[in-house]
């Protein structure tokens, strides 16, 4: 299976001098097509920074980040934005839905930015909303949706289209367990259909959907578990 994300010796330092914070202290990670990797670790261990650097929202201080064979660590902002648009789907902790766009328009937006015709983009967006159980909300604006519904719109937006790398930072946080499980099913199906994913979660039940789990501590990968590890090991991070 082809390598979608290849991070080698990635360091990310925030701030300078006495205020310096090493958010990533030399992370190397390979994620292939068809693989979902769970990322666990205490608050402040670098999970969000890892996803931001992997998706080109943030830049590494040193080290290499390749997405679909393209080195993004040293690209300029405009080129990184292009890689993000073409290859990366995100679900953030703060959802970043566009308030002036309806649910369907929010989901269609990355497709349209990719050059998909408006009518086709809308059809695909509605199909994605059906998958997350939100077809009836397609013409409503984010402010008229509950937190859980907004989260499902954000998930539909990340999973629509052909982007190869899906990055999800606690995507099930505001969802009840039934909806959370449905979202994990969607994410898993999207990965199985030909993408690679990183999933930040505190929930060992959700990490169990992944092919392996990496445990971060102080910006380093402490250990990496295959599927089927005892749940109590993963629970230690929750
Ligand atoms: N923009 C920033 N400026 C300064 N420090 C930051 C910034 N972003 C993250 N950090 C610091 O980097 C470390 C890792 O943060 P983060 O990646 O958000 O961890 P996590 O997602 O695991 O909670 C923390 O110590 C955090 O305070
Ligand atoms: Mg975080």
GROMACS .gro file of C-alpha atoms and ligand atoms in nm, residues 14 21 23 42-49, ligand 1:
model
   38
   14UNK     CA    1   0.678   2.732   1.977
   21UNK     CA    2   0.795   2.517   2.424
   23UNK     CA    3   0.562   2.069   2.122
   42UNK     CA    4  -0.221   1.356   2.802
   43UNK     CA    5  -0.319   1.718   2.744
   44UNK     CA    6  -0.021   1.918   2.615
   45UNK     CA    7   0.165   1.612   2.484
   46UNK     CA    8   0.161   1.745   2.127
   47UNK     CA    9  -0.134   1.564   1.968
   48UNK     CA   10  -0.292   1.868   1.802
   49UNK     CA   11   0.047   1.999   1.693
  239LIG     N1   12   0.071   2.832   1.920
  239LIG     C1   13   0.136   2.791   2.030
  239LIG     N2   14   0.220   2.873   2.096
  239LIG     C2   15   0.287   2.833   2.205
  239LIG     N3   16   0.278   2.709   2.258
  239LIG     C3   17   0.195   2.622   2.198
  239LIG     C4   18   0.119   2.658   2.081
  239LIG     N4   19   0.047   2.550   2.043
  239LIG     C5   20   0.076   2.453   2.131
  239LIG     N5   21   0.164   2.495   2.224
  239LIG     C6   22   0.221   2.415   2.334
  239LIG     O1   23   0.272   2.295   2.278
  239LIG     C7   24   0.246   2.184   2.361
  239LIG     C8   25   0.164   2.082   2.284
  239LIG     O2   26   0.034   2.136   2.260
  239LIG     P1   27  -0.079   2.057   2.180
  239LIG     O3   28  -0.020   2.006   2.053
  239LIG     O4   29  -0.197   2.144   2.171
  239LIG     O5   30  -0.106   1.933   2.278
  239LIG     P2   31  -0.237   1.838   2.292
  239LIG     O6   32  -0.318   1.851   2.169
  239LIG     O7   33  -0.179   1.702   2.314
  239LIG     O8   34  -0.310   1.885   2.414
  239LIG     C9   35   0.175   2.240   2.484
  239LIG     O9   36   0.272   2.263   2.583
  239LIG    C10   37   0.115   2.370   2.434
  239LIG    O10   38   0.100   2.460   2.538
   0.00000   0.00000   0.00000
